[in-house]
Amino acid sequence: MKHIPILDLSYEINELKPQLMNAFESVIDNGVFIMGANVKQFEAEAAAYLGVKHAVALNSGTDALVIALLAAGIQEGDEVITTPFTFFATAEAISQVRATPVFVDVEPRTYNLDLNQLEAAITPKTKAIIPVHLFGHTLDMDRLMSISEKYGLVVVEDVAQAFGGMYKNKKVGTIGDFGCYSFFPSKNLGAYGDGGMLVTNDASFAEKAAMLRVHGSKKKYYNEVVGFNSRLDEIQAAILRIKLPHIDEWNEGRRTAADRYAKLLEGVDGIIAPSEDDYAKHVFHQYTVRVTNGKRDELQKKLEAEGISTMVYYPVPVHKLPIYESMRVQMPVSEQLAEEVLSLPIWPQIDATVQQYVIQKIIEALQ
Ligand SMILES: *Cc1c(COP(=O)(O)O)cnc(C)c1O
């Protein structure tokens, strides 16, 4: 079998190429590259799809987190709770606004922040919490919201990996005060460059975020506060408008692929497959298994030798990175997961025979 990448975008590109090329041509013919009609329309279409009042398209998912925290008034001296088992950008956004990240360990089944440990981490300085819907699986949002309401915390959902995922009958990202999405090319809804968006049902939060996006101004050259240049560009917005109508079908493709992996992994010793809670619709941004008995790195090497790419998300929990190491906190579950997790090849159109081959090679490698 030829080399198997962890993600293969060629299927969607082949399927959509004529539309993508038309959209590109129409943007360059129009000559409006920044804050044009495509950005406005994409915001309206994404808000309608998600079922949320306001969407503000931005330059990246990282900026979405930073801008959400600033729009909520988070500042130096405030504590913001999050998970250490995430991409660095989640914690980085907290530090970027000069607040202090406070880590709460994850639970091993869904790899998400352990709500049983949340209340113990709340102090009088705690102002916000950033739950991360890691790999596409939501947290128990009712429970999270009831705790955050009890303590008056702002909830900023990091939905970078879960566009289209659901909690009960709601899209994730629309339950807290803010939902922050990334359109990095490998995300479930990816642009062909950087991109991001925040959504909120609060008009004043949306207005602040829209100001921060363009140098802190509502009216050009009448800048009111220090902001950013964090706009989604027209070409990326035009591409995202073409891709958005396909997201449900693509997420279903990922779910079907995940079901196939789960069946193939039944009874395989040494591998723990990911699970999905009753209230969740998992969108499998990653299909991440745990490899027990200390065999993860060896397995990954053997698979690479067979031409199968896998990834370790994430090899170092955020609290162990150099800039946070001085906190000296211990997060045993995250630390164990960092040694065990392995993300397998997945994309919406992945073929069953490719998956069979991957699992067959895993079984052989573990023998
Ligand atoms: C990708 C990602 C981000 C950052 O998004 P960018 O668009 O790359 O800035 C933040 N949080 C998580 C969990 C991510 O996976």
Short mmCIF file of N, CA and C in Angstrom, two decimals, residues 212-343:
data_model
loop_
_atom_site.label_atom_id
_atom_site.label_comp_id
_atom_site.label_asym_id
_atom_site.label_seq_id
_atom_site.Cartn_x
_atom_site.Cartn_y
_atom_site.Cartn_z
N LEU A 212 -11.95 45.17 18.31
CA LEU A 212 -10.58 44.71 18.56
C LEU A 212 -9.96 44.13 17.29
N ARG A 213 -10.80 43.58 16.42
CA ARG A 213 -10.32 43.00 15.15
C ARG A 213 -9.66 44.03 14.24
N VAL A 214 -10.17 45.25 14.27
CA VAL A 214 -9.64 46.31 13.38
C VAL A 214 -9.07 47.48 14.17
N HIS A 215 -7.98 47.20 14.91
CA HIS A 215 -7.26 48.28 15.58
C HIS A 215 -8.12 49.07 16.56
N GLY A 216 -9.09 48.42 17.16
CA GLY A 216 -9.88 49.09 18.19
C GLY A 216 -10.74 50.23 17.69
N SER A 217 -11.25 50.08 16.46
CA SER A 217 -12.07 51.16 15.92
C SER A 217 -13.41 50.65 15.41
N LYS A 218 -14.45 51.47 15.60
CA LYS A 218 -15.74 51.18 14.96
C LYS A 218 -15.76 51.87 13.61
N LYS A 219 -15.17 53.07 13.58
CA LYS A 219 -15.11 53.86 12.36
C LYS A 219 -13.64 54.01 12.00
N LYS A 220 -13.32 53.80 10.74
CA LYS A 220 -11.93 53.84 10.30
C LYS A 220 -11.27 55.16 10.68
N TYR A 221 -10.07 55.08 11.23
CA TYR A 221 -9.24 56.22 11.65
C TYR A 221 -9.77 56.94 12.89
N TYR A 222 -10.82 56.37 13.54
CA TYR A 222 -11.28 56.90 14.83
C TYR A 222 -11.09 55.81 15.89
N ASN A 223 -9.81 55.46 16.08
CA ASN A 223 -9.49 54.34 16.96
C ASN A 223 -9.76 54.69 18.42
N GLU A 224 -10.42 53.77 19.11
CA GLU A 224 -10.82 54.04 20.49
C GLU A 224 -9.99 53.29 21.53
N VAL A 225 -9.60 52.07 21.19
CA VAL A 225 -8.78 51.28 22.12
C VAL A 225 -7.67 50.59 21.32
N VAL A 226 -6.69 50.05 22.06
CA VAL A 226 -5.62 49.31 21.39
C VAL A 226 -6.15 47.94 20.98
N GLY A 227 -6.12 47.65 19.71
CA GLY A 227 -6.64 46.37 19.24
C GLY A 227 -5.62 45.60 18.43
N PHE A 228 -6.07 44.99 17.38
CA PHE A 228 -5.22 44.12 16.56
C PHE A 228 -5.56 44.34 15.09
N ASN A 229 -4.70 43.80 14.22
CA ASN A 229 -5.12 43.58 12.84
C ASN A 229 -5.37 42.08 12.75
N SER A 230 -6.61 41.68 12.87
CA SER A 230 -6.92 40.24 12.92
C SER A 230 -8.13 39.90 12.05
N ARG A 231 -8.04 40.28 10.79
CA ARG A 231 -9.17 40.03 9.90
C ARG A 231 -8.99 38.73 9.13
N LEU A 232 -10.10 38.06 8.88
CA LEU A 232 -10.11 36.96 7.92
C LEU A 232 -10.11 37.61 6.54
N ASP A 233 -9.30 37.11 5.60
CA ASP A 233 -9.29 37.78 4.30
C ASP A 233 -10.36 37.22 3.37
N GLU A 234 -10.66 37.96 2.33
CA GLU A 234 -11.76 37.61 1.41
C GLU A 234 -11.57 36.26 0.73
N ILE A 235 -10.33 35.95 0.36
CA ILE A 235 -10.10 34.68 -0.33
C ILE A 235 -10.41 33.51 0.61
N GLN A 236 -9.94 33.61 1.84
CA GLN A 236 -10.24 32.53 2.80
C GLN A 236 -11.73 32.45 3.07
N ALA A 237 -12.39 33.62 3.19
CA ALA A 237 -13.84 33.61 3.45
C ALA A 237 -14.59 32.97 2.29
N ALA A 238 -14.16 33.26 1.05
CA ALA A 238 -14.82 32.67 -0.12
C ALA A 238 -14.64 31.15 -0.13
N ILE A 239 -13.44 30.69 0.25
CA ILE A 239 -13.17 29.24 0.31
C ILE A 239 -14.04 28.60 1.41
N LEU A 240 -14.10 29.25 2.56
CA LEU A 240 -14.89 28.70 3.67
C LEU A 240 -16.38 28.65 3.32
N ARG A 241 -16.86 29.61 2.54
CA ARG A 241 -18.28 29.60 2.15
C ARG A 241 -18.59 28.40 1.24
N ILE A 242 -17.60 27.99 0.47
CA ILE A 242 -17.80 26.81 -0.38
C ILE A 242 -17.77 25.53 0.46
N LYS A 243 -16.91 25.54 1.48
CA LYS A 243 -16.75 24.32 2.28
C LYS A 243 -17.84 24.13 3.33
N LEU A 244 -18.35 25.24 3.88
CA LEU A 244 -19.33 25.14 4.98
C LEU A 244 -20.52 24.22 4.68
N PRO A 245 -21.13 24.29 3.50
CA PRO A 245 -22.29 23.41 3.24
C PRO A 245 -21.95 21.92 3.27
N HIS A 246 -20.66 21.57 3.25
CA HIS A 246 -20.25 20.17 3.26
C HIS A 246 -19.89 19.65 4.64
N ILE A 247 -19.90 20.53 5.64
CA ILE A 247 -19.30 20.14 6.92
C ILE A 247 -20.04 18.98 7.58
N ASP A 248 -21.37 18.96 7.49
CA ASP A 248 -22.10 17.86 8.14
C ASP A 248 -21.76 16.52 7.49
N GLU A 249 -21.75 16.52 6.16
CA GLU A 249 -21.41 15.30 5.43
C GLU A 249 -19.97 14.85 5.77
N TRP A 250 -19.06 15.81 5.84
CA TRP A 250 -17.67 15.46 6.18
C TRP A 250 -17.55 14.94 7.61
N ASN A 251 -18.25 15.60 8.53
CA ASN A 251 -18.20 15.12 9.92
C ASN A 251 -18.82 13.72 10.03
N GLU A 252 -19.89 13.48 9.26
CA GLU A 252 -20.47 12.12 9.25
C GLU A 252 -19.46 11.11 8.71
N GLY A 253 -18.71 11.51 7.69
CA GLY A 253 -17.66 10.63 7.15
C GLY A 253 -16.63 10.29 8.21
N ARG A 254 -16.25 11.27 9.01
CA ARG A 254 -15.30 11.02 10.11
C ARG A 254 -15.91 10.07 11.15
N ARG A 255 -17.21 10.26 11.44
CA ARG A 255 -17.87 9.41 12.44
C ARG A 255 -17.96 7.96 11.94
N THR A 256 -18.26 7.81 10.67
CA THR A 256 -18.32 6.46 10.09
C THR A 256 -16.94 5.80 10.16
N ALA A 257 -15.91 6.58 9.83
CA ALA A 257 -14.55 6.05 9.90
C ALA A 257 -14.20 5.65 11.34
N ALA A 258 -14.64 6.48 12.31
CA ALA A 258 -14.35 6.18 13.71
C ALA A 258 -15.05 4.89 14.14
N ASP A 259 -16.30 4.70 13.68
CA ASP A 259 -17.01 3.44 13.98
C ASP A 259 -16.25 2.24 13.44
N ARG A 260 -15.73 2.40 12.22
CA ARG A 260 -14.98 1.28 11.62
C ARG A 260 -13.73 0.97 12.43
N TYR A 261 -13.00 2.03 12.83
CA TYR A 261 -11.81 1.81 13.67
C TYR A 261 -12.20 1.10 14.96
N ALA A 262 -13.30 1.57 15.58
CA ALA A 262 -13.71 0.99 16.87
C ALA A 262 -13.98 -0.50 16.72
N LYS A 263 -14.66 -0.87 15.63
CA LYS A 263 -14.95 -2.31 15.41
C LYS A 263 -13.66 -3.09 15.18
N LEU A 264 -12.77 -2.52 14.36
CA LEU A 264 -11.50 -3.21 14.07
C LEU A 264 -10.64 -3.36 15.32
N LEU A 265 -10.83 -2.45 16.28
CA LEU A 265 -9.98 -2.48 17.48
C LEU A 265 -10.58 -3.31 18.61
N GLU A 266 -11.81 -3.81 18.41
CA GLU A 266 -12.43 -4.62 19.45
C GLU A 266 -11.56 -5.82 19.77
N GLY A 267 -11.27 -5.98 21.06
CA GLY A 267 -10.49 -7.13 21.48
C GLY A 267 -8.99 -7.02 21.21
N VAL A 268 -8.54 -5.87 20.69
CA VAL A 268 -7.09 -5.71 20.48
C VAL A 268 -6.46 -5.30 21.82
N ASP A 269 -5.58 -6.14 22.32
CA ASP A 269 -4.93 -5.85 23.60
C ASP A 269 -3.92 -4.73 23.46
N GLY A 270 -3.87 -3.87 24.46
CA GLY A 270 -2.85 -2.82 24.48
C GLY A 270 -3.28 -1.53 23.81
N ILE A 271 -4.52 -1.48 23.29
CA ILE A 271 -5.03 -0.24 22.68
C ILE A 271 -6.37 0.11 23.33
N ILE A 272 -6.51 1.34 23.78
CA ILE A 272 -7.80 1.81 24.29
C ILE A 272 -8.36 2.80 23.28
N ALA A 273 -9.50 2.45 22.69
CA ALA A 273 -10.12 3.31 21.67
C ALA A 273 -10.82 4.49 22.34
N PRO A 274 -11.00 5.60 21.60
CA PRO A 274 -11.70 6.75 22.19
C PRO A 274 -13.18 6.44 22.36
N SER A 275 -13.82 7.13 23.30
CA SER A 275 -15.24 6.87 23.52
C SER A 275 -16.05 8.15 23.30
N GLU A 276 -17.36 7.97 23.23
CA GLU A 276 -18.27 9.10 23.00
C GLU A 276 -19.35 9.04 24.07
N ASP A 277 -19.52 10.15 24.79
CA ASP A 277 -20.56 10.18 25.81
C ASP A 277 -21.94 10.34 25.18
N ASP A 278 -22.99 9.96 25.94
CA ASP A 278 -24.37 9.99 25.42
C ASP A 278 -24.79 11.37 24.90
N TYR A 279 -24.34 12.42 25.61
CA TYR A 279 -24.79 13.77 25.25
C TYR A 279 -23.98 14.36 24.09
N ALA A 280 -22.99 13.63 23.60
CA ALA A 280 -22.05 14.22 22.65
C ALA A 280 -22.25 13.70 21.24
N LYS A 281 -22.06 14.58 20.27
CA LYS A 281 -21.81 14.13 18.91
C LYS A 281 -20.34 14.48 18.62
N HIS A 282 -19.53 13.44 18.65
CA HIS A 282 -18.08 13.56 18.45
C HIS A 282 -17.84 13.78 16.95
N VAL A 283 -16.97 14.74 16.61
CA VAL A 283 -16.70 14.95 15.17
C VAL A 283 -15.28 14.51 14.77
N PHE A 284 -14.63 13.78 15.68
CA PHE A 284 -13.37 13.11 15.36
C PHE A 284 -12.41 13.93 14.51
N HIS A 285 -12.11 15.14 15.01
CA HIS A 285 -11.01 15.88 14.39
C HIS A 285 -9.76 14.99 14.39
N GLN A 286 -9.59 14.29 15.49
CA GLN A 286 -8.56 13.24 15.54
C GLN A 286 -9.21 11.95 16.04
N TYR A 287 -8.67 10.82 15.58
CA TYR A 287 -9.03 9.53 16.16
C TYR A 287 -7.84 9.12 17.01
N THR A 288 -7.97 9.39 18.31
CA THR A 288 -6.81 9.26 19.20
C THR A 288 -7.01 8.10 20.17
N VAL A 289 -6.14 7.11 20.02
CA VAL A 289 -6.18 5.94 20.91
C VAL A 289 -5.12 6.10 22.00
N ARG A 290 -5.24 5.26 23.03
CA ARG A 290 -4.17 5.16 24.03
C ARG A 290 -3.46 3.82 23.83
N VAL A 291 -2.13 3.89 23.80
CA VAL A 291 -1.32 2.69 23.67
C VAL A 291 -0.73 2.42 25.04
N THR A 292 -1.15 1.32 25.67
CA THR A 292 -0.73 1.06 27.05
C THR A 292 0.60 0.29 27.10
N ASN A 293 1.05 0.03 28.30
CA ASN A 293 2.28 -0.75 28.54
C ASN A 293 3.55 -0.10 27.98
N GLY A 294 3.55 1.21 27.85
CA GLY A 294 4.77 1.91 27.44
C GLY A 294 5.20 1.64 26.01
N LYS A 295 4.26 1.20 25.17
CA LYS A 295 4.67 0.78 23.81
C LYS A 295 4.39 1.82 22.73
N ARG A 296 3.93 3.01 23.11
CA ARG A 296 3.49 3.97 22.12
C ARG A 296 4.58 4.37 21.11
N ASP A 297 5.75 4.78 21.64
CA ASP A 297 6.79 5.29 20.74
C ASP A 297 7.30 4.22 19.78
N GLU A 298 7.43 3.02 20.32
CA GLU A 298 7.89 1.89 19.51
C GLU A 298 6.85 1.58 18.42
N LEU A 299 5.58 1.61 18.80
CA LEU A 299 4.51 1.36 17.82
C LEU A 299 4.53 2.42 16.72
N GLN A 300 4.69 3.67 17.13
CA GLN A 300 4.69 4.75 16.14
C GLN A 300 5.84 4.57 15.14
N LYS A 301 7.01 4.18 15.65
CA LYS A 301 8.18 3.96 14.76
C LYS A 301 7.91 2.84 13.78
N LYS A 302 7.34 1.74 14.29
CA LYS A 302 7.05 0.59 13.41
C LYS A 302 6.04 0.97 12.34
N LEU A 303 5.03 1.74 12.71
CA LEU A 303 4.02 2.15 11.72
C LEU A 303 4.64 3.06 10.66
N GLU A 304 5.51 3.97 11.10
CA GLU A 304 6.19 4.86 10.15
C GLU A 304 6.99 4.03 9.15
N ALA A 305 7.64 2.98 9.64
CA ALA A 305 8.42 2.10 8.76
C ALA A 305 7.53 1.38 7.75
N GLU A 306 6.27 1.21 8.09
CA GLU A 306 5.30 0.57 7.17
C GLU A 306 4.62 1.62 6.28
N GLY A 307 5.03 2.89 6.41
CA GLY A 307 4.45 3.94 5.58
C GLY A 307 3.15 4.50 6.13
N ILE A 308 2.93 4.34 7.43
CA ILE A 308 1.70 4.85 8.04
C ILE A 308 2.05 6.01 8.99
N SER A 309 1.56 7.20 8.66
CA SER A 309 1.85 8.36 9.52
C SER A 309 0.86 8.42 10.67
N THR A 310 1.37 8.68 11.84
CA THR A 310 0.53 8.93 13.02
C THR A 310 1.11 10.16 13.71
N MET A 311 0.36 10.71 14.67
CA MET A 311 0.88 11.88 15.39
C MET A 311 0.62 11.72 16.88
N VAL A 312 1.49 12.39 17.66
CA VAL A 312 1.27 12.43 19.09
C VAL A 312 0.78 13.83 19.46
N TYR A 313 -0.53 13.91 19.71
CA TYR A 313 -1.13 15.15 20.22
C TYR A 313 -1.54 14.89 21.65
N TYR A 314 -0.78 15.32 22.65
CA TYR A 314 0.35 16.21 22.59
C TYR A 314 1.46 15.57 23.41
N PRO A 315 2.71 15.64 22.97
CA PRO A 315 3.77 14.94 23.68
C PRO A 315 4.15 15.58 25.02
N VAL A 316 3.91 16.88 25.16
CA VAL A 316 4.22 17.57 26.41
C VAL A 316 2.96 18.30 26.88
N PRO A 317 2.41 17.92 28.05
CA PRO A 317 1.25 18.69 28.53
C PRO A 317 1.68 20.13 28.78
N VAL A 318 0.75 21.05 28.58
CA VAL A 318 1.10 22.47 28.60
C VAL A 318 1.79 22.89 29.91
N HIS A 319 1.37 22.32 31.03
CA HIS A 319 1.98 22.74 32.32
C HIS A 319 3.43 22.30 32.44
N LYS A 320 3.88 21.43 31.53
CA LYS A 320 5.28 20.99 31.56
C LYS A 320 6.14 21.74 30.55
N LEU A 321 5.53 22.64 29.78
CA LEU A 321 6.32 23.43 28.83
C LEU A 321 7.18 24.42 29.61
N PRO A 322 8.32 24.82 29.04
CA PRO A 322 9.26 25.66 29.81
C PRO A 322 8.61 26.87 30.48
N ILE A 323 7.68 27.55 29.79
CA ILE A 323 7.20 28.79 30.40
C ILE A 323 6.26 28.56 31.58
N TYR A 324 5.68 27.38 31.68
CA TYR A 324 4.77 27.12 32.82
C TYR A 324 5.36 26.14 33.83
N GLU A 325 6.55 25.60 33.52
CA GLU A 325 7.12 24.57 34.37
C GLU A 325 7.37 25.06 35.79
N SER A 326 7.65 26.36 35.90
CA SER A 326 7.96 26.89 37.23
C SER A 326 6.75 26.85 38.17
N MET A 327 5.55 26.64 37.60
CA MET A 327 4.36 26.47 38.45
C MET A 327 4.48 25.20 39.31
N ARG A 328 5.23 24.24 38.80
CA ARG A 328 5.44 22.97 39.48
C ARG A 328 4.15 22.27 39.88
N VAL A 329 3.16 22.32 39.01
CA VAL A 329 1.93 21.59 39.31
C VAL A 329 2.04 20.18 38.74
N GLN A 330 1.29 19.28 39.33
CA GLN A 330 1.28 17.91 38.82
C GLN A 330 -0.10 17.57 38.29
N MET A 331 -0.14 17.05 37.09
CA MET A 331 -1.39 16.71 36.42
C MET A 331 -1.22 15.27 35.94
N PRO A 332 -1.39 14.32 36.86
CA PRO A 332 -1.00 12.93 36.54
C PRO A 332 -1.70 12.34 35.32
N VAL A 333 -2.98 12.65 35.13
CA VAL A 333 -3.68 12.03 33.99
C VAL A 333 -3.12 12.59 32.68
N SER A 334 -2.96 13.92 32.61
CA SER A 334 -2.41 14.52 31.39
C SER A 334 -1.01 14.00 31.12
N GLU A 335 -0.22 13.85 32.19
CA GLU A 335 1.15 13.37 32.01
C GLU A 335 1.17 11.93 31.49
N GLN A 336 0.23 11.13 31.98
CA GLN A 336 0.15 9.75 31.50
C GLN A 336 -0.34 9.72 30.04
N LEU A 337 -1.35 10.52 29.74
CA LEU A 337 -1.86 10.55 28.36
C LEU A 337 -0.79 10.97 27.37
N ALA A 338 0.04 11.93 27.78
CA ALA A 338 1.11 12.40 26.89
C ALA A 338 2.05 11.26 26.49
N GLU A 339 2.13 10.25 27.35
CA GLU A 339 2.98 9.08 27.07
C GLU A 339 2.24 8.02 26.26
N GLU A 340 0.90 8.10 26.23
CA GLU A 340 0.12 6.99 25.66
C GLU A 340 -0.63 7.31 24.37
N VAL A 341 -0.95 8.58 24.15
CA VAL A 341 -1.85 8.88 23.03
C VAL A 341 -1.17 8.74 21.67
N LEU A 342 -1.97 8.30 20.71
CA LEU A 342 -1.51 8.21 19.34
C LEU A 342 -2.71 8.47 18.43
N SER A 343 -2.57 9.48 17.55
CA SER A 343 -3.66 9.80 16.64
C SER A 343 -3.43 9.10 15.31
#
